[in-house]
mmCIF file of C-alpha atoms and ligand atoms in Angstrom:
data_model
loop_
_atom_site.group_PDB
_atom_site.id
_atom_site.type_symbol
_atom_site.label_atom_id
_atom_site.label_comp_id
_atom_site.label_asym_id
_atom_site.label_seq_id
_atom_site.Cartn_x
_atom_site.Cartn_y
_atom_site.Cartn_z
ATOM 1 C CA MET A 1 81.298 125.566 66.377
ATOM 2 C CA LYS A 2 84.393 123.478 65.846
ATOM 3 C CA ILE A 3 85.320 122.188 69.410
ATOM 4 C CA GLY A 4 88.807 120.227 70.010
ATOM 5 C CA ILE A 5 88.846 118.209 73.322
ATOM 6 C CA ILE A 6 92.069 116.809 74.667
ATOM 7 C CA GLY A 7 91.784 113.745 76.883
ATOM 8 C CA ALA A 8 89.049 111.381 76.702
ATOM 9 C CA GLY A 9 88.775 110.499 80.350
ATOM 10 C CA ALA A 10 85.500 110.869 82.324
ATOM 11 C CA ILE A 11 85.149 114.617 81.739
ATOM 12 C CA GLY A 12 86.510 114.581 78.076
ATOM 13 C CA LEU A 13 83.951 111.893 77.122
ATOM 14 C CA LEU A 14 81.192 113.810 79.000
ATOM 15 C CA CYS A 15 81.902 117.007 77.258
ATOM 16 C CA ALA A 16 82.373 115.296 73.786
ATOM 17 C CA TYR A 17 78.888 113.418 74.199
ATOM 18 C CA GLN A 18 77.116 116.435 75.322
ATOM 19 C CA LEU A 19 78.625 119.109 72.996
ATOM 20 C CA LYS A 20 78.367 116.926 70.037
ATOM 21 C CA GLU A 21 74.514 117.551 70.151
ATOM 22 C CA LYS A 22 75.179 120.987 68.641
ATOM 23 C CA HIS A 23 78.826 121.212 67.638
ATOM 24 C CA ASP A 24 81.431 119.669 65.412
ATOM 25 C CA VAL A 25 83.611 117.699 68.096
ATOM 26 C CA THR A 26 87.096 116.310 67.656
ATOM 27 C CA LEU A 27 88.561 114.082 70.715
ATOM 28 C CA TYR A 28 92.332 114.099 70.964
ATOM 29 C CA VAL A 29 93.629 110.822 72.558
ATOM 30 C CA ARG A 30 96.914 108.977 73.210
ATOM 31 C CA SER A 31 96.393 105.561 73.379
ATOM 32 C CA GLU A 32 95.829 103.468 70.271
ATOM 33 C CA LYS A 33 93.270 101.242 72.039
ATOM 34 C CA GLN A 34 91.266 104.178 72.779
ATOM 35 C CA TYR A 35 91.757 105.688 69.266
ATOM 36 C CA GLU A 36 90.567 102.357 67.546
ATOM 37 C CA SER A 37 87.576 101.693 69.945
ATOM 38 C CA ILE A 38 86.150 105.427 69.660
ATOM 39 C CA LYS A 39 86.743 105.410 65.758
ATOM 40 C CA LYS A 40 84.866 102.082 65.456
ATOM 41 C CA ASN A 41 81.994 102.266 67.980
ATOM 42 C CA GLY A 42 81.696 106.112 68.831
ATOM 43 C CA ILE A 43 81.216 107.123 72.460
ATOM 44 C CA TYR A 44 78.730 105.987 75.148
ATOM 45 C CA TYR A 45 76.932 108.072 77.736
ATOM 46 C CA LYS A 46 75.144 106.357 80.721
ATOM 47 C CA VAL A 47 72.821 108.085 82.940
ATOM 48 C CA HIS A 48 70.517 106.363 85.416
ATOM 49 C CA GLU A 49 69.471 103.202 83.591
ATOM 50 C CA GLU A 50 69.896 104.545 80.146
ATOM 51 C CA LYS A 51 72.789 104.263 77.645
ATOM 52 C CA LYS A 52 73.092 106.457 74.629
ATOM 53 C CA SER A 53 75.681 106.690 71.847
ATOM 54 C CA ARG A 54 77.083 109.331 69.500
ATOM 55 C CA THR A 55 79.827 109.400 66.994
ATOM 56 C CA VAL A 56 82.557 112.020 67.200
ATOM 57 C CA LYS A 57 85.751 112.438 65.173
ATOM 58 C CA VAL A 58 88.773 111.190 67.018
ATOM 59 C CA ARG A 59 92.397 111.809 66.446
ATOM 60 C CA TYR A 60 95.884 111.499 68.172
ATOM 61 C CA PHE A 61 97.180 114.233 70.373
ATOM 62 C CA ALA A 62 100.357 114.452 68.340
ATOM 63 C CA GLU A 63 98.107 115.715 65.566
ATOM 64 C CA TRP A 64 96.390 118.632 67.590
ATOM 65 C CA ASP A 65 97.159 121.809 65.794
ATOM 66 C CA GLY A 66 95.053 124.422 67.782
ATOM 67 C CA ALA A 67 92.815 125.105 64.692
ATOM 68 C CA ASP A 68 89.480 124.385 66.424
ATOM 69 C CA GLU A 69 87.663 127.377 67.403
ATOM 70 C CA VAL A 70 88.257 126.304 70.949
ATOM 71 C CA THR A 71 90.213 123.447 72.406
ATOM 72 C CA ILE A 72 89.056 122.032 75.882
ATOM 73 C CA VAL A 73 91.806 120.368 77.926
ATOM 74 C CA THR A 74 90.458 117.747 80.205
ATOM 75 C CA VAL A 75 93.761 115.776 81.153
ATOM 76 C CA LYS A 76 94.415 115.828 84.865
ATOM 77 C CA GLN A 77 96.920 118.255 86.557
ATOM 78 C CA TYR A 78 99.774 115.900 86.494
ATOM 79 C CA GLN A 79 99.429 115.286 82.706
ATOM 80 C CA LEU A 80 99.413 118.763 81.597
ATOM 81 C CA ALA A 81 103.217 118.787 80.863
ATOM 82 C CA PRO A 82 103.036 117.485 77.089
ATOM 83 C CA ILE A 83 100.082 120.176 76.493
ATOM 84 C CA TYR A 84 102.304 123.035 77.811
ATOM 85 C CA GLU A 85 105.063 121.796 75.393
ATOM 86 C CA LYS A 86 102.679 121.723 72.572
ATOM 87 C CA MET A 87 101.455 125.019 73.461
ATOM 88 C CA GLU A 88 104.946 126.542 73.397
ATOM 89 C CA ILE A 89 105.280 125.148 69.886
ATOM 90 C CA LEU A 90 102.010 126.257 68.421
ATOM 91 C CA GLY A 91 101.718 129.469 70.344
ATOM 92 C CA SER A 92 99.334 132.005 68.751
ATOM 93 C CA ARG A 93 98.298 129.258 66.066
ATOM 94 C CA ILE A 94 95.990 127.952 68.954
ATOM 95 C CA LYS A 95 92.820 130.021 68.497
ATOM 96 C CA ALA A 96 91.525 129.569 71.877
ATOM 97 C CA ILE A 97 91.946 127.176 74.820
ATOM 98 C CA CYS A 98 89.859 126.280 77.749
ATOM 99 C CA PHE A 99 91.363 124.346 80.880
ATOM 100 C CA LEU A 100 88.931 122.531 83.383
ATOM 101 C CA GLN A 101 91.449 120.992 86.009
ATOM 102 C CA ASN A 102 90.761 120.808 89.627
ATOM 103 C CA GLY A 103 93.485 122.724 91.510
ATOM 104 C CA MET A 104 94.930 126.152 90.853
ATOM 105 C CA SER A 105 98.612 125.387 90.194
ATOM 106 C CA HIS A 106 97.973 125.497 86.309
ATOM 107 C CA LEU A 107 96.983 129.229 86.367
ATOM 108 C CA GLU A 108 100.124 130.906 86.556
ATOM 109 C CA LYS A 109 101.632 128.607 83.683
ATOM 110 C CA ILE A 110 98.891 129.142 81.277
ATOM 111 C CA MET A 111 98.808 133.043 81.892
ATOM 112 C CA ASP A 112 102.520 133.149 80.908
ATOM 113 C CA SER A 113 101.733 131.505 77.540
ATOM 114 C CA ASN A 114 101.460 133.377 74.296
ATOM 115 C CA ILE A 115 98.106 131.910 73.374
ATOM 116 C CA PRO A 116 95.647 134.913 72.407
ATOM 117 C CA ASN A 117 92.521 133.587 73.983
ATOM 118 C CA ILE A 118 92.277 131.616 77.142
ATOM 119 C CA MET A 119 89.494 130.314 79.384
ATOM 120 C CA ILE A 120 89.497 128.672 82.543
ATOM 121 C CA GLY A 121 86.538 126.540 84.182
ATOM 122 C CA ILE A 122 85.516 124.474 87.030
ATOM 123 C CA VAL A 123 83.677 121.327 86.827
ATOM 124 C CA GLU A 124 80.559 120.574 89.195
ATOM 125 C CA HIS A 125 79.395 117.379 87.561
ATOM 126 C CA GLY A 126 80.353 113.943 88.680
ATOM 127 C CA ALA A 127 81.408 111.632 86.145
ATOM 128 C CA MET A 128 83.198 108.188 85.847
ATOM 129 C CA LYS A 129 84.871 106.651 82.782
ATOM 130 C CA GLU A 130 83.972 102.910 82.067
ATOM 131 C CA GLU A 131 86.183 101.156 79.553
ATOM 132 C CA GLU A 132 87.736 103.180 76.653
ATOM 133 C CA GLN A 133 84.669 105.040 75.377
ATOM 134 C CA THR A 134 81.957 105.117 77.950
ATOM 135 C CA VAL A 135 81.080 107.772 80.502
ATOM 136 C CA VAL A 136 78.642 107.562 83.507
ATOM 137 C CA HIS A 137 77.147 110.831 84.447
ATOM 138 C CA THR A 138 77.163 110.212 88.247
ATOM 139 C CA GLY A 139 76.081 113.862 89.274
ATOM 140 C CA ILE A 140 74.436 116.555 87.049
ATOM 141 C CA GLY A 141 75.946 119.804 87.878
ATOM 142 C CA ALA A 142 77.340 122.715 85.657
ATOM 143 C CA ILE A 143 80.625 123.877 84.221
ATOM 144 C CA LYS A 144 81.635 127.294 85.109
ATOM 145 C CA LEU A 145 83.685 129.348 82.729
ATOM 146 C CA ALA A 146 85.608 132.531 82.958
ATOM 147 C CA CYS A 147 87.622 134.302 80.173
ATOM 148 C CA VAL A 148 91.232 135.058 81.729
ATOM 149 C CA LYS A 149 92.942 136.325 78.537
ATOM 150 C CA GLY A 150 91.900 137.696 75.220
ATOM 151 C CA GLN A 151 88.296 138.070 73.693
ATOM 152 C CA MET A 152 86.021 134.915 74.078
ATOM 153 C CA ASP A 153 82.587 136.592 74.213
ATOM 154 C CA GLU A 154 81.280 134.672 71.263
ATOM 155 C CA ILE A 155 82.346 131.292 72.540
ATOM 156 C CA LEU A 156 81.086 132.071 75.994
ATOM 157 C CA ILE A 157 77.572 133.070 74.481
ATOM 158 C CA THR A 158 77.652 130.026 72.247
ATOM 159 C CA LEU A 159 78.070 127.663 75.149
ATOM 160 C CA THR A 160 76.247 129.509 77.955
ATOM 161 C CA THR A 161 73.028 129.993 75.782
ATOM 162 C CA ALA A 162 72.658 126.292 74.748
ATOM 163 C CA ASN A 163 69.508 124.983 76.271
ATOM 164 C CA ASN A 164 70.943 121.629 77.648
ATOM 165 C CA GLN A 165 69.779 121.087 81.234
ATOM 166 C CA ALA A 166 71.909 117.962 81.982
ATOM 167 C CA PHE A 167 74.838 120.140 80.846
ATOM 168 C CA PRO A 168 74.871 123.778 81.475
ATOM 169 C CA PHE A 169 77.742 126.153 81.023
ATOM 170 C CA ILE A 170 77.675 129.331 83.367
ATOM 171 C CA ASN A 171 79.729 132.489 82.678
ATOM 172 C CA GLU A 172 81.623 133.667 85.911
ATOM 173 C CA PRO A 173 83.170 137.123 85.511
ATOM 174 C CA ASP A 174 85.222 136.882 88.608
ATOM 175 C CA TYR A 175 87.638 134.094 87.866
ATOM 176 C CA VAL A 176 89.661 134.298 90.953
ATOM 177 C CA THR A 177 86.785 133.828 93.429
ATOM 178 C CA MET A 178 85.390 130.970 91.116
ATOM 179 C CA MET A 179 88.713 129.294 91.265
ATOM 180 C CA GLN A 180 89.334 129.764 94.996
ATOM 181 C CA LYS A 181 85.909 128.577 95.841
ATOM 182 C CA LYS A 182 86.446 125.283 94.084
ATOM 183 C CA LEU A 183 90.090 125.092 95.530
ATOM 184 C CA VAL A 184 88.463 125.304 98.941
ATOM 185 C CA VAL A 185 86.138 122.434 98.240
ATOM 186 C CA ASN A 186 88.900 120.003 96.657
ATOM 187 C CA SER A 187 91.380 120.842 99.469
ATOM 188 C CA ILE A 188 88.793 119.663 101.934
ATOM 189 C CA VAL A 189 86.584 117.329 100.326
ATOM 190 C CA ASN A 190 89.066 115.371 98.352
ATOM 191 C CA SER A 191 91.734 115.182 100.806
ATOM 192 C CA LEU A 192 89.640 114.089 103.772
ATOM 193 C CA THR A 193 87.552 111.793 101.856
ATOM 194 C CA SER A 194 90.752 110.205 100.631
ATOM 195 C CA ILE A 195 92.264 109.920 104.171
ATOM 196 C CA LEU A 196 89.072 108.718 105.829
ATOM 197 C CA GLN A 197 87.970 106.482 102.705
ATOM 198 C CA VAL A 198 84.332 107.809 102.748
ATOM 199 C CA GLN A 199 81.889 109.132 100.462
ATOM 200 C CA ASN A 200 81.582 112.904 100.431
ATOM 201 C CA GLY A 201 78.341 113.054 102.433
ATOM 202 C CA GLN A 202 80.211 111.463 105.385
ATOM 203 C CA LEU A 203 81.812 114.648 106.044
ATOM 204 C CA LEU A 204 78.530 116.157 107.133
ATOM 205 C CA GLN A 205 77.026 113.168 108.578
ATOM 206 C CA ASN A 206 79.796 112.148 110.945
ATOM 207 C CA THR A 207 80.018 114.967 113.605
ATOM 208 C CA TYR A 208 83.691 114.111 114.317
ATOM 209 C CA TYR A 209 84.611 114.325 110.530
ATOM 210 C CA PHE A 210 82.662 117.444 110.487
ATOM 211 C CA GLN A 211 84.672 118.926 113.229
ATOM 212 C CA VAL A 212 87.941 118.101 111.218
ATOM 213 C CA MET A 213 86.544 119.478 108.075
ATOM 214 C CA ASN A 214 85.879 123.070 109.939
ATOM 215 C CA LEU A 215 89.207 123.086 111.271
ATOM 216 C CA LEU A 216 90.920 122.403 107.975
ATOM 217 C CA MET A 217 88.324 124.922 106.310
ATOM 218 C CA GLU A 218 89.336 127.716 108.699
ATOM 219 C CA GLU A 219 93.050 127.097 108.161
ATOM 220 C CA VAL A 220 92.605 127.204 104.284
ATOM 221 C CA PHE A 221 90.609 130.503 104.612
ATOM 222 C CA GLU A 222 93.534 132.046 106.583
ATOM 223 C CA ILE A 223 96.267 130.880 104.082
ATOM 224 C CA LEU A 224 94.173 132.186 101.141
ATOM 225 C CA SER A 225 93.367 135.380 102.975
ATOM 226 C CA ILE A 226 89.543 135.026 102.346
ATOM 227 C CA THR A 227 87.568 138.119 103.666
ATOM 228 C CA LYS A 228 85.064 137.599 106.395
ATOM 229 C CA GLU A 229 82.123 138.002 104.182
ATOM 230 C CA ASN A 230 83.450 135.568 101.593
ATOM 231 C CA ARG A 231 84.131 132.955 104.135
ATOM 232 C CA ILE A 232 80.415 132.518 104.701
ATOM 233 C CA LEU A 233 79.750 132.251 101.038
ATOM 234 C CA PHE A 234 82.672 129.997 100.529
ATOM 235 C CA ARG A 235 81.535 127.799 103.549
ATOM 236 C CA ASP A 236 77.840 127.662 102.156
ATOM 237 C CA TYR A 237 79.122 126.660 98.706
ATOM 238 C CA CYS A 238 81.346 123.959 100.111
ATOM 239 C CA LEU A 239 78.488 122.355 102.087
ATOM 240 C CA GLU A 240 76.052 122.737 99.134
ATOM 241 C CA VAL A 241 78.744 120.741 96.884
ATOM 242 C CA ILE A 242 79.221 118.107 99.560
ATOM 243 C CA ARG A 243 75.216 117.802 99.831
ATOM 244 C CA ASN A 244 74.648 117.462 95.858
ATOM 245 C CA THR A 245 77.507 114.982 95.872
ATOM 246 C CA ALA A 246 76.892 113.190 99.062
ATOM 247 C CA LEU A 247 76.874 109.724 97.452
ATOM 248 C CA ASN A 248 80.050 110.461 95.247
ATOM 249 C CA LYS A 249 83.541 109.220 95.875
ATOM 250 C CA SER A 250 85.696 112.258 95.330
ATOM 251 C CA SER A 251 87.943 112.058 92.274
ATOM 252 C CA MET A 252 91.180 111.922 94.528
ATOM 253 C CA LEU A 253 89.513 108.844 96.668
ATOM 254 C CA LYS A 254 88.773 107.243 93.196
ATOM 255 C CA ASP A 255 92.643 107.883 92.149
ATOM 256 C CA ILE A 256 93.931 106.470 95.353
ATOM 257 C CA GLU A 257 91.558 103.427 95.179
ATOM 258 C CA ALA A 258 92.714 102.750 91.418
ATOM 259 C CA GLY A 259 96.328 103.158 92.452
ATOM 260 C CA ARG A 260 96.589 106.236 90.110
ATOM 261 C CA PRO A 261 98.545 109.484 91.131
ATOM 262 C CA THR A 262 96.660 112.132 92.549
ATOM 263 C CA GLU A 263 96.035 115.620 92.139
ATOM 264 C CA ILE A 264 97.010 116.728 95.616
ATOM 265 C CA ASP A 265 100.154 118.868 94.539
ATOM 266 C CA ALA A 266 97.852 121.242 92.647
ATOM 267 C CA ILE A 267 95.403 121.371 95.311
ATOM 268 C CA LEU A 268 96.888 121.311 98.952
ATOM 269 C CA GLY A 269 100.384 121.446 97.496
ATOM 270 C CA TYR A 270 99.345 124.774 96.216
ATOM 271 C CA ILE A 271 97.804 125.940 99.452
ATOM 272 C CA LEU A 272 101.043 124.880 101.334
ATOM 273 C CA GLU A 273 103.000 127.135 98.938
ATOM 274 C CA GLU A 274 100.801 129.913 99.707
ATOM 275 C CA ALA A 275 101.180 129.399 103.396
ATOM 276 C CA LYS A 276 104.915 129.487 102.955
ATOM 277 C CA LYS A 277 104.874 132.729 100.957
ATOM 278 C CA LYS A 278 102.669 134.397 103.453
ATOM 279 C CA LYS A 279 104.297 132.607 106.619
ATOM 280 C CA VAL A 280 100.753 131.317 107.843
ATOM 281 C CA HIS A 281 101.207 128.253 110.049
ATOM 282 C CA SER A 282 99.361 125.361 108.402
ATOM 283 C CA PRO A 283 99.657 122.307 110.588
ATOM 284 C CA ILE A 284 96.342 120.381 109.455
ATOM 285 C CA ALA A 285 96.788 121.194 105.813
ATOM 286 C CA ALA A 286 100.341 119.980 105.820
ATOM 287 C CA THR A 287 99.303 116.565 107.762
ATOM 288 C CA ALA A 288 96.542 115.757 105.201
ATOM 289 C CA TYR A 289 99.208 116.688 102.341
ATOM 290 C CA PHE A 290 101.734 114.298 103.850
ATOM 291 C CA ILE A 291 99.153 111.555 104.479
ATOM 292 C CA ILE A 292 98.081 111.671 100.722
ATOM 293 C CA LYS A 293 101.745 111.742 99.539
ATOM 294 C CA GLY A 294 102.358 108.707 101.755
ATOM 295 C CA LYS A 295 99.473 106.848 100.278
ATOM 296 C CA GLU A 296 100.854 107.667 96.716
ATOM 297 C CA ARG A 297 104.297 106.383 97.782
ATOM 298 C CA GLY A 298 102.825 103.212 99.287
ATOM 299 C CA ARG A 299 101.375 102.536 95.948
ATOM 300 C CA GLU A 300 104.710 103.237 94.129
ATOM 301 C CA GLU A 301 106.352 100.975 96.603
ATOM 302 C CA CYS A 302 103.958 98.291 95.863
ATOM 303 C CA LEU A 303 104.455 98.676 92.049
ATOM 304 C CA ASN A 304 108.366 98.577 92.368
ATOM 305 C CA ALA A 305 108.262 95.467 94.923
HETATM 306 N N1 NDP B 1 85.463 112.984 86.808
HETATM 307 C C1 NDP B 1 85.005 113.911 87.735
HETATM 308 O O1 NDP B 1 83.947 113.734 88.212
HETATM 309 C C2 NDP B 1 85.485 115.289 87.913
HETATM 310 C C3 NDP B 1 86.767 115.690 87.319
HETATM 311 N N2 NDP B 1 87.261 117.082 87.603
HETATM 312 C C4 NDP B 1 88.557 117.394 87.043
HETATM 313 O O2 NDP B 1 88.561 117.266 85.622
HETATM 314 C C5 NDP B 1 89.913 116.853 85.143
HETATM 315 C C6 NDP B 1 89.902 115.495 84.461
HETATM 316 O O3 NDP B 1 89.334 114.604 85.253
HETATM 317 P P1 NDP B 1 88.865 113.177 84.669
HETATM 318 O O4 NDP B 1 88.252 113.287 83.589
HETATM 319 O O5 NDP B 1 88.056 112.509 85.867
HETATM 320 O O6 NDP B 1 90.298 112.479 84.521
HETATM 321 P P2 NDP B 1 90.517 111.054 83.872
HETATM 322 O O7 NDP B 1 91.830 110.625 84.486
HETATM 323 O O8 NDP B 1 89.330 110.148 83.693
HETATM 324 O O9 NDP B 1 90.766 111.636 82.346
HETATM 325 C C7 NDP B 1 92.038 112.086 81.846
HETATM 326 C C8 NDP B 1 92.255 111.534 80.487
HETATM 327 O O10 NDP B 1 93.298 112.325 79.822
HETATM 328 C C9 NDP B 1 93.940 111.442 78.926
HETATM 329 N N3 NDP B 1 95.125 112.036 78.627
HETATM 330 C C10 NDP B 1 96.392 112.588 79.425
HETATM 331 N N4 NDP B 1 97.289 112.953 78.843
HETATM 332 C C11 NDP B 1 96.975 113.064 77.512
HETATM 333 C C12 NDP B 1 97.529 113.635 76.319
HETATM 334 N N5 NDP B 1 98.564 114.144 76.304
HETATM 335 N N6 NDP B 1 96.673 113.522 75.054
HETATM 336 C C13 NDP B 1 95.560 113.034 75.046
HETATM 337 N N7 NDP B 1 94.888 112.464 76.305
HETATM 338 C C14 NDP B 1 95.614 112.605 77.303
HETATM 339 C C15 NDP B 1 94.173 110.192 79.737
HETATM 340 O O11 NDP B 1 94.372 109.349 78.779
HETATM 341 P P3 NDP B 1 94.796 107.789 79.293
HETATM 342 O O12 NDP B 1 93.832 107.060 79.845
HETATM 343 O O13 NDP B 1 95.534 107.460 78.087
HETATM 344 O O14 NDP B 1 95.906 107.922 80.508
HETATM 345 C C16 NDP B 1 92.649 110.259 80.309
HETATM 346 O O15 NDP B 1 91.763 109.473 79.474
HETATM 347 C C17 NDP B 1 90.731 116.735 86.526
HETATM 348 O O16 NDP B 1 91.494 117.805 86.760
HETATM 349 C C18 NDP B 1 89.711 116.548 87.646
HETATM 350 O O17 NDP B 1 90.128 116.860 88.782
HETATM 351 C C19 NDP B 1 86.543 118.030 88.515
HETATM 352 C C20 NDP B 1 85.422 117.562 89.121
HETATM 353 C C21 NDP B 1 84.824 116.302 88.709
HETATM 354 C C1 KPL B 2 83.030 118.311 93.391
HETATM 355 C C2 KPL B 2 83.987 117.183 93.714
HETATM 356 C C3 KPL B 2 84.424 117.302 95.272
HETATM 357 C C4 KPL B 2 82.833 115.889 93.785
HETATM 358 O O1 KPL B 2 83.285 114.736 94.172
HETATM 359 C C5 KPL B 2 85.042 117.182 92.952
HETATM 360 O O2 KPL B 2 85.506 118.170 92.390
HETATM 361 C C6 KPL B 2 85.985 116.001 92.870
HETATM 362 O O3 KPL B 2 85.626 114.923 93.250
HETATM 363 O O4 KPL B 2 87.103 116.120 92.255
#
């Protein structure tokens, strides 16, 4: 299958390396430095002590025409605007597209587009980019996918039946529950670990952090109107993800430490919008949101000083 991947960050490089095993992959990048180094040396994948390489095609994002059988978008939430602009121009010429962002604020925007075939996914892997063309696979998980518009059975079957244990795809028919579950995890884990500056596992190991986590989780459940039955499932899922990624730093903490913007608006920002619409009191989520925004502002002030 011809697969396009927009963004050669941690997840883009991970997908490119793994999918190149069986598919014809093109990576779409925006910086000249990254274009030149991938063209010259290919991409590298590191897991445990091993380092392997593969060659993939590389092109500039400006050249993306949507003609691949599916294009996977792996930029951060706050980098989606140029992709939306291109989607408006190309419209139904884009054969099929798949979004893998954390958060939920992109859902409405992509459903309103006139692209015929759209898939959405959540990433349960841990990955870190090193230099321009290397990805370190820090946590082996899965990518869960759901078709939200059009007909994507063939693509889903091709991806989910590939027998790659380090990189499985799982088809999730109920995309709302899939996205909500991940949103709950990211609202709690990413925001609290960024405020407390700890690895994910500390939220379970430190009894005081654990209590804060439970309070925030209950508030988020209330805001999202999660049923009593689903609260048990969502909570178990959240604890399982924390256990599986106990030694990871969340992507938001990594962003804060690297002085980059965070995806807080698409995560807790989205939750607070929902709270406002439903008139649900949300003091803990609001506090966490403002602290992260304050940390982002602190970085901007340092840059402008
Ligand atoms: N990394 C992880 O372990 C996990 C990530 N996720 C989610 O996956 C998504 C991607 O995360 P991650 O890979 O870590 O992020 P990165 O910041 O590592 O990668 C994003 C990449 O997109 C590139 N990019 C941005 N805009 C464009 C554009 N217009 N054209 C081409 N390339 C572009 C950036 O390029 P440049 O370097 O030039 O800015 C960067 O290389 C996020 O939503 C994240 O929350 C979810 C779970 C785990
Ligand atoms: C699953 C988790 C919490 C892993 O750290 C993640 O999605 C992230 O860091 O963005």
